[in-house]
XYZ file of C-alpha atoms in Angstrom:
455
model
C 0.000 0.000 0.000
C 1.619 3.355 -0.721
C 2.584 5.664 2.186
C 0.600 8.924 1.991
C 2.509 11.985 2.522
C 2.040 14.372 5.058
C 3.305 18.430 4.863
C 4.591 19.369 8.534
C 4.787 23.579 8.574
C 6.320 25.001 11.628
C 8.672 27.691 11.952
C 11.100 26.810 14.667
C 13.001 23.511 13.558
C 16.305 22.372 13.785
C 19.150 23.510 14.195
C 16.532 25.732 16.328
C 16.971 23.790 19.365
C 14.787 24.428 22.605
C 11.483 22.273 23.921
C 9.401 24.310 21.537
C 10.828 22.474 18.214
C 10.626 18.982 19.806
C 6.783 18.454 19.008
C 7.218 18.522 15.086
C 10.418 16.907 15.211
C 9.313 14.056 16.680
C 6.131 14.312 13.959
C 8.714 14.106 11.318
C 10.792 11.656 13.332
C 8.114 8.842 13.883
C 5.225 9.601 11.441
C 6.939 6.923 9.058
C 6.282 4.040 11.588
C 2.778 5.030 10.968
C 2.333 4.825 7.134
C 2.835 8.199 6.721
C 5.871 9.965 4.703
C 6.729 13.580 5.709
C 8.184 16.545 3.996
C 8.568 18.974 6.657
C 8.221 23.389 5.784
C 10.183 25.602 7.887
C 12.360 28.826 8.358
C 15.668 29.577 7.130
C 17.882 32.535 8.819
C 16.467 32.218 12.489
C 16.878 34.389 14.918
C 17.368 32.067 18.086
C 18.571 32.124 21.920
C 18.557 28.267 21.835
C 20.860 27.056 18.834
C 21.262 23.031 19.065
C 22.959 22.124 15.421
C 23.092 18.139 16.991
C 19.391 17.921 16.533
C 19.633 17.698 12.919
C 21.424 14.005 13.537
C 17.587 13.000 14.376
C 15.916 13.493 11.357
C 15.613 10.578 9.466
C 16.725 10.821 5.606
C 13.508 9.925 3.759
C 12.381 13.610 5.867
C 12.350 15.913 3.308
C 12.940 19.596 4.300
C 12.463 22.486 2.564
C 12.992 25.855 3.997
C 11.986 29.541 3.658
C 13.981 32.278 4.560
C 12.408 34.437 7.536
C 12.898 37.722 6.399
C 12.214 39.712 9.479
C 14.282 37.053 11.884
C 17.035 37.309 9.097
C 17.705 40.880 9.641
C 17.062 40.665 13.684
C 19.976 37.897 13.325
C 22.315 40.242 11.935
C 21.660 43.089 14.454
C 22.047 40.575 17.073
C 24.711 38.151 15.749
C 22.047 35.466 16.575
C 21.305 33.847 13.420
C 20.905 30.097 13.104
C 21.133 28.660 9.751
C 20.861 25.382 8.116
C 22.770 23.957 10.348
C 25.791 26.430 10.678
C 27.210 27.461 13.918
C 25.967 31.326 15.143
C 27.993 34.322 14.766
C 29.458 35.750 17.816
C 27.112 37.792 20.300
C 28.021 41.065 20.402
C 29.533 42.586 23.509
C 26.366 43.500 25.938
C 28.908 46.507 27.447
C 29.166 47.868 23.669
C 27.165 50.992 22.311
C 24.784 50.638 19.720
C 25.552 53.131 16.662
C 21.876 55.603 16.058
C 21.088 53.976 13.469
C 21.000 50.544 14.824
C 19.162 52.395 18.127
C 16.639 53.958 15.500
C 16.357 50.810 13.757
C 15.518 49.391 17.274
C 12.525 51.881 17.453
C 11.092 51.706 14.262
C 11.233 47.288 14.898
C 9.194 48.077 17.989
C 6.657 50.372 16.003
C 6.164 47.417 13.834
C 6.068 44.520 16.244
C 2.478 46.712 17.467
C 1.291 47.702 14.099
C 2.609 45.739 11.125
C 3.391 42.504 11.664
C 0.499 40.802 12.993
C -0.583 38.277 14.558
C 3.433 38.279 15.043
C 6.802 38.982 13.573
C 6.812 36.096 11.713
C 3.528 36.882 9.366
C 6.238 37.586 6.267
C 7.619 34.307 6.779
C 4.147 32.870 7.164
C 2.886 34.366 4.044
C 6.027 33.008 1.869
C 5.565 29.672 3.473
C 1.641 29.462 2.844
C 2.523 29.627 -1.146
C 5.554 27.870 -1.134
C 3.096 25.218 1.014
C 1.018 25.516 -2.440
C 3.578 24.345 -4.625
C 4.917 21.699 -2.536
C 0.770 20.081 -2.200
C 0.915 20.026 -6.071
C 4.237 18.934 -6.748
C 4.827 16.221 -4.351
C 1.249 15.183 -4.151
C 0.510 16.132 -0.270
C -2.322 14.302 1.184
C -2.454 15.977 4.458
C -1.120 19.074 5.890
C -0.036 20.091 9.497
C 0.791 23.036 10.988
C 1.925 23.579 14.881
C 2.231 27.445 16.461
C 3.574 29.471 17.828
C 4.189 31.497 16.492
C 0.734 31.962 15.463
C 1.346 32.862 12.208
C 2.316 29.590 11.025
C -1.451 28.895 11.207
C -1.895 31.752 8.351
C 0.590 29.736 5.893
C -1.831 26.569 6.626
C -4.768 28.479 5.820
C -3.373 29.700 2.677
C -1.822 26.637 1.804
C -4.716 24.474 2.518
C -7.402 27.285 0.756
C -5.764 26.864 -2.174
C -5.260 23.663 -2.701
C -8.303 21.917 -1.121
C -5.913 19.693 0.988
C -7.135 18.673 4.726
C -5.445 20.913 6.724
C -4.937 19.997 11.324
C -4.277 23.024 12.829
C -2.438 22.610 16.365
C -2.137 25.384 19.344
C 0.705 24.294 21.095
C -0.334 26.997 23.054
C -3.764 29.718 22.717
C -3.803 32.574 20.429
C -5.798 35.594 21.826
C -6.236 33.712 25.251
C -2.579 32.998 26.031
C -1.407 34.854 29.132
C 0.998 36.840 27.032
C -1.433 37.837 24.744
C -2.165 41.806 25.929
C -3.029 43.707 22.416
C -6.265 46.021 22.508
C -8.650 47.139 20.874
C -8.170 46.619 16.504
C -4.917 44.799 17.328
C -7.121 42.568 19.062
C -10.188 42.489 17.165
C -8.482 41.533 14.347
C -6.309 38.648 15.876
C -9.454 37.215 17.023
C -11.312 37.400 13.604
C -8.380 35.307 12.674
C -7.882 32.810 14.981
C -12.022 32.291 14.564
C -11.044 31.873 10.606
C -8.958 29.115 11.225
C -11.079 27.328 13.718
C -13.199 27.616 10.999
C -11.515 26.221 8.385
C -9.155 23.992 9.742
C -10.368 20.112 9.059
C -9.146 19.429 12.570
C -8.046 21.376 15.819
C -5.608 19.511 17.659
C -4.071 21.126 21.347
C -1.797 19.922 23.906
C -3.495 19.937 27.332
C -7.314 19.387 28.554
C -7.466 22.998 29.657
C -6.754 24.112 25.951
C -9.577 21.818 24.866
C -12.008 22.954 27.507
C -11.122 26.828 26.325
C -11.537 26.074 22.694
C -14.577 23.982 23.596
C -16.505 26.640 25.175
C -15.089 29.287 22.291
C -15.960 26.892 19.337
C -18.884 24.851 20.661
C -19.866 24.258 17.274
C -15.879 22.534 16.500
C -16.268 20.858 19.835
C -16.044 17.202 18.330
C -12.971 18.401 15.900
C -11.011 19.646 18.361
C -8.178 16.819 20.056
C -5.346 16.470 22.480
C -2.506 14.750 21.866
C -0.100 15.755 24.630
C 3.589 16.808 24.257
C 5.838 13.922 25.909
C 9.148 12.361 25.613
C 11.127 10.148 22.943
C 13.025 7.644 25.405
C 15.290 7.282 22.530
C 16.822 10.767 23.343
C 17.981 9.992 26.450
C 21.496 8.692 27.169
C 21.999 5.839 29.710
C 21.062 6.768 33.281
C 24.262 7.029 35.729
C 24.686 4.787 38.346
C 24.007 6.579 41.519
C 27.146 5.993 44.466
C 26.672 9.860 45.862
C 29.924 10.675 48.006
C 29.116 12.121 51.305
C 30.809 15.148 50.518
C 29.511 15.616 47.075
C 26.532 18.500 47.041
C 23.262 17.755 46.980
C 22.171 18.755 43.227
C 19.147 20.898 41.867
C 18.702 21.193 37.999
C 16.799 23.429 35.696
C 16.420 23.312 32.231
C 14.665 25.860 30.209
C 13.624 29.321 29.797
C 12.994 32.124 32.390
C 11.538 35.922 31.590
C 9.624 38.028 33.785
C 6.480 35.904 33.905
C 8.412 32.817 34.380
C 10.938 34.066 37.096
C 13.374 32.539 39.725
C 12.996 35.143 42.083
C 11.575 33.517 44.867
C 13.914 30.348 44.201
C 16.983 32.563 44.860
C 15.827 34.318 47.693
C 14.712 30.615 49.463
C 18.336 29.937 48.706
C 19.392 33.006 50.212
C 17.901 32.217 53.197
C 18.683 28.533 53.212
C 22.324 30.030 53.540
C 21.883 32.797 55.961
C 20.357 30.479 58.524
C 22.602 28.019 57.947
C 20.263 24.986 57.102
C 22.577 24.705 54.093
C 25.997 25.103 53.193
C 27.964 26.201 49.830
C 29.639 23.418 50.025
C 26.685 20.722 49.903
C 24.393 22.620 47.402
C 24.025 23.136 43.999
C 21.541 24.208 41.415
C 22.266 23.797 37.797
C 20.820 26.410 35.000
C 20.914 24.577 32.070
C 19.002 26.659 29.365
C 18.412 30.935 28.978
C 18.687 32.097 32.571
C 18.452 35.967 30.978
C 18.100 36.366 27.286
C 20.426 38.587 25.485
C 20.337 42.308 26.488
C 18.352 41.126 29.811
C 20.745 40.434 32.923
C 17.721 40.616 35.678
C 18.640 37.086 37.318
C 22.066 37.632 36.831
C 22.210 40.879 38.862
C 19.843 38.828 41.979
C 22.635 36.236 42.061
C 25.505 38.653 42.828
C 23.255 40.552 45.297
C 22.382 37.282 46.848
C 25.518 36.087 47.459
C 25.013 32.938 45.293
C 28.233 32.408 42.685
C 29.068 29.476 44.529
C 25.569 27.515 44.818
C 24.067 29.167 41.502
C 25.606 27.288 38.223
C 24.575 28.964 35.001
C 25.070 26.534 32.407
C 23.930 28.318 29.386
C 22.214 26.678 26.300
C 23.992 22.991 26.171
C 23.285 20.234 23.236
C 20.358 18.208 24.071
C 22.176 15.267 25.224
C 24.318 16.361 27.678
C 20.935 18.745 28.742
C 19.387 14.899 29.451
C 22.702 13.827 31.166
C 22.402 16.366 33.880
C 19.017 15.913 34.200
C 19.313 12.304 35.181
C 22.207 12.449 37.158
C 20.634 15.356 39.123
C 19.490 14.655 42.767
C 16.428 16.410 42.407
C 14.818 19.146 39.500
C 12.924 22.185 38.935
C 9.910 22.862 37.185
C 8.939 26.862 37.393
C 5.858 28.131 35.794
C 4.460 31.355 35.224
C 2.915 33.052 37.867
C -0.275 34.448 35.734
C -3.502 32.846 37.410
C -4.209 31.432 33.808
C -0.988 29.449 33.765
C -3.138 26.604 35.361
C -4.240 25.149 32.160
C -0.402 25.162 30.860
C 1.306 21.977 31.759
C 5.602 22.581 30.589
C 6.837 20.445 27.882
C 9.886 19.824 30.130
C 7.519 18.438 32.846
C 7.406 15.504 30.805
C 11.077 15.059 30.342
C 11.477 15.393 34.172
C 9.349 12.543 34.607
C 10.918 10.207 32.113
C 14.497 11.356 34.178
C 12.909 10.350 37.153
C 14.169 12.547 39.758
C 12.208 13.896 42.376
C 10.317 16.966 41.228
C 10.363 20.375 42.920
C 7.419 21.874 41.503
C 7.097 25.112 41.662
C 3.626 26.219 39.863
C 0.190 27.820 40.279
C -2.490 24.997 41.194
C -3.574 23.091 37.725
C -3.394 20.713 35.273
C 0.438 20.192 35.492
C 0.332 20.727 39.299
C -2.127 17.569 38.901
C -0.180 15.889 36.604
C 3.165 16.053 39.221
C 0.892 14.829 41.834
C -0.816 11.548 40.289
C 2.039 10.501 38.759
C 3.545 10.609 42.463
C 6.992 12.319 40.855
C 7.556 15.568 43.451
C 6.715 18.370 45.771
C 4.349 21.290 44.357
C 4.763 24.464 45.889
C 3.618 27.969 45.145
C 5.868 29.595 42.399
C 6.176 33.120 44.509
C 6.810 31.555 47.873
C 10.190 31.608 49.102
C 9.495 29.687 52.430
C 7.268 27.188 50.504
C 10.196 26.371 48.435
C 12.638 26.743 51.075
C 11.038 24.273 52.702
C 10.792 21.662 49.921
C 14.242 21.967 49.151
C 14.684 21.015 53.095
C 12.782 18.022 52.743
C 14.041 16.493 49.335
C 18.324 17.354 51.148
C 16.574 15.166 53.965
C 15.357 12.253 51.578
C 17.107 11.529 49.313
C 16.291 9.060 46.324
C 18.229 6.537 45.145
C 16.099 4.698 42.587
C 14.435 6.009 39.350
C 10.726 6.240 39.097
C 8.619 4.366 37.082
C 8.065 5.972 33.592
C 4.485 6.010 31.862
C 4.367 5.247 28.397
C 1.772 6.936 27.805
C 3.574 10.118 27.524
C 6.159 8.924 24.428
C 6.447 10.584 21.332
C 6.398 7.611 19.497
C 2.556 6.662 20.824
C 1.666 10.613 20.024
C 2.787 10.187 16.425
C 0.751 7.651 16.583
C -2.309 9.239 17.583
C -1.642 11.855 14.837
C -1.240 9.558 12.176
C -4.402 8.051 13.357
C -6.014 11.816 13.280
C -4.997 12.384 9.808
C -6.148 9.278 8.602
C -9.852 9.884 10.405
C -9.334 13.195 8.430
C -9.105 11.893 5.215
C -11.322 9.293 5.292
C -14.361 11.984 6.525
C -12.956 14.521 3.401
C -15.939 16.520 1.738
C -15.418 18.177 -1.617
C -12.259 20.744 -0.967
C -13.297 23.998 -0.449
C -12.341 26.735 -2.712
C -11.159 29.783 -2.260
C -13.669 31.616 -4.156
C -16.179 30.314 -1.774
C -14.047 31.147 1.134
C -16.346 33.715 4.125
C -13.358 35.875 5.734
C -16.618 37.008 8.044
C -16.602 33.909 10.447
């Protein structure tokens, strides 16, 4: 029987590393298994924080890629010295200490103006709008039979919609995380208006809605009654295959107890309250330097930023405080399971509680004891029935001070037990399975002549 072929868009791919671009990798990875072959649409030129070149070594080679240069990101890359290729190392950050010329400081400005008023839903719309007709060609040419598209950023749903309007193909549209209802979603009035009017078109038009958590589907649910049934969750998770053989664990008595993080922090995400439980873990003497440690493996303070930075050296915490920076996948895994415990922050917005981390999963795979520190929810839930940790209030410095206490007190020797349930492998599954429900329930394709914008 031949394979049908599915078109995966996203924007952020490899050698874009980061937990954002593991979701359609592992598509593309594992799709195959399933009867389904995959050419996969994605940026060139990307402005990125969170290089990782060594992810490339996972596609496999029947994964056909085809790229489209990201205008906008291209041009951020070279202000920045940020820009990640196909597959080439980045150019050198510039100096933080070192004076922008006025023109890049007016460039700066007029970037801003059009972050607000031009390029909506996001900066990459130019990109999206490339994509959507290069999408065209590729449906035509190579015979697509399905197409996929995964956001953020949001505007890789616009290349779908174009791709798929003209073409007729089935199109699965899937919200990693929401559009206009994400917690950093904060545009007004037409901004807003119009963002809505097209996230509704897609809904709309989309053969399939597909999201990542049962809070999403409950939101979307209630938005899009009439999509209720069309709307799915297959979960982010894990691909045990990533993982590199877990350590055995003969601890020295003198060795420090270790903490790790990997990820992301901003403002809504922070490690404030962390550091200053620390801090006071240290001033009272519960801990010493000597028998602590928490690893940063990830963006502790993206370029230009230095806010977490700065706390450390007020806090007094060089010596407990190890900022890792952005490390190849692998060895990102290799801490994590020879870590004595980890740390899961979330944001602090009330509406984080329907948000459940893609690392989460990875921690549980590792299994380490948890240190959860999140607003009560579905991954708060999720921590707690799989028995993996200690949830604690993400602003709370005794809270966590306290956990941290009791995990130094208890330590754990033996790995937990890992659900299967959460492996990429059974979620490409469930995808495949999607598209094929998809196609077998296909109508007539709709033109785009008989297209309503006024949905």
């Amino acid at each position: 029987m031949k394979r049908r072929h599915a078109l995966i868009i996203c924007h952020d791919f490899p050698p874009v590393g980061g937990i954002a671009v593991q979701r359609p990798l592992k598509f593309a990875k594992y799709l195959g298994e399933f009867g389904w072959k995959v050419t996969v649409l994605t940026a060139d030129h990307v402005y990125s924080a969170t290089p990782d070149p060594s992810l490339l070594d996972e596609i496999p080679g029947d994964v056909q890629i085809v790229r489209v240069t990201d205008v906008v990101s291209k041009q951020l890359a070279r202000w920045s010295g940020r820009m990640v290729g196909d597959g080439s190392a980045p150019a050198q950050q510039p100096s933080a200490q070192a004076r922008r010329p006025m023109w890049k400081r007016l460039a700066w400005g007029a970037w801003k103006w059009a972050q607000a008023h031009a390029l909506i839903p996001d900066e990459s719309v130019a990109w999206a709008m490339l994509a959507g007709f290069a999408a065209r060609r590729i449906v035509r040419q190579r015979v697509i039979d399905c197409i996929y598209t995964t956001s953020g950023p949001q505007s890789t749903q616009l290349a779908g919609l174009i791709a798929s309007a003209f073409s007729g193909t089935p199109w699965i549209a899937d919200f990693r995380d929401p559009w206009t209802d994400n917690l950093h979603f904060h545009h007004r009035g037409w901004r807003a208006s119009l963002e809505r009017r097209l996230e509704r078109t897609v809904f709309a038009r989309a053969s399939a809605i597909v999201t990542v958590t049962d809070g999403f589907w409950r939101l979307f649910a209630a938005k899009y009654p009439h999509r209720a049934l069309d709307i799915h969750v297959i979960r982010n998770g894990v691909d045990e295959a990533d993982f590199p053989p877990a350590p055995a664990r003969r601890k020295g008595e003198e060795e420090p107890f270790t903490f790790f993080y990997g990820g992301i922090l901003y403002p809504g995400r922070s490690a404030d309250a962390l550091f200053q439980a620390v801090h006071r873990l240290l001033q009272n003497g519960h801990i010493t330097a000597q028998r602590f440690r928490i690893q940063f493996a990830g963006v502790l303070d993206y370029p230009g930023h230095h806010h977490h930075a700065r706390l450390i050296r007020e806090l007094g915490l060089e010596a407990v405080i190890e900022p890792l920076g952005y490390l190849p996948r692998r060895e990102t895994l290799a801490r994590m399971l020879a870590a004595d415990a980890t740390l899961l922050i979330g944001d602090q917005s009330a509406q984080a509680k329907d948000y459940v981390p893609g690392k989460l999963y990875e921690y549980l795979y590792a299994g380490r004891p948890i240190l959860a520190m999140l607003r009560e929810g579905e991954a708060a839930d999720l921590v707690r029935r799989e028995q993996a940790g200690i949830v604690v209030p993400p602003d709370h410095p005794d809270a966590i001070a306290q956990a941290m206490l009791h995990l130094m007190a208890h330590p754990v020797t033996e790995r937990r037990t890992w659900n299967p349930a959460y492996s990429r492998r059974a979620q490409a599954q469930q995808l495949a399975r999607l598209m094929d429900d998809v196609l077998a329930v296909q109508t007539e394709p709709t033109a785009w002549s008989s297209m309503s914008w006024d949905v």
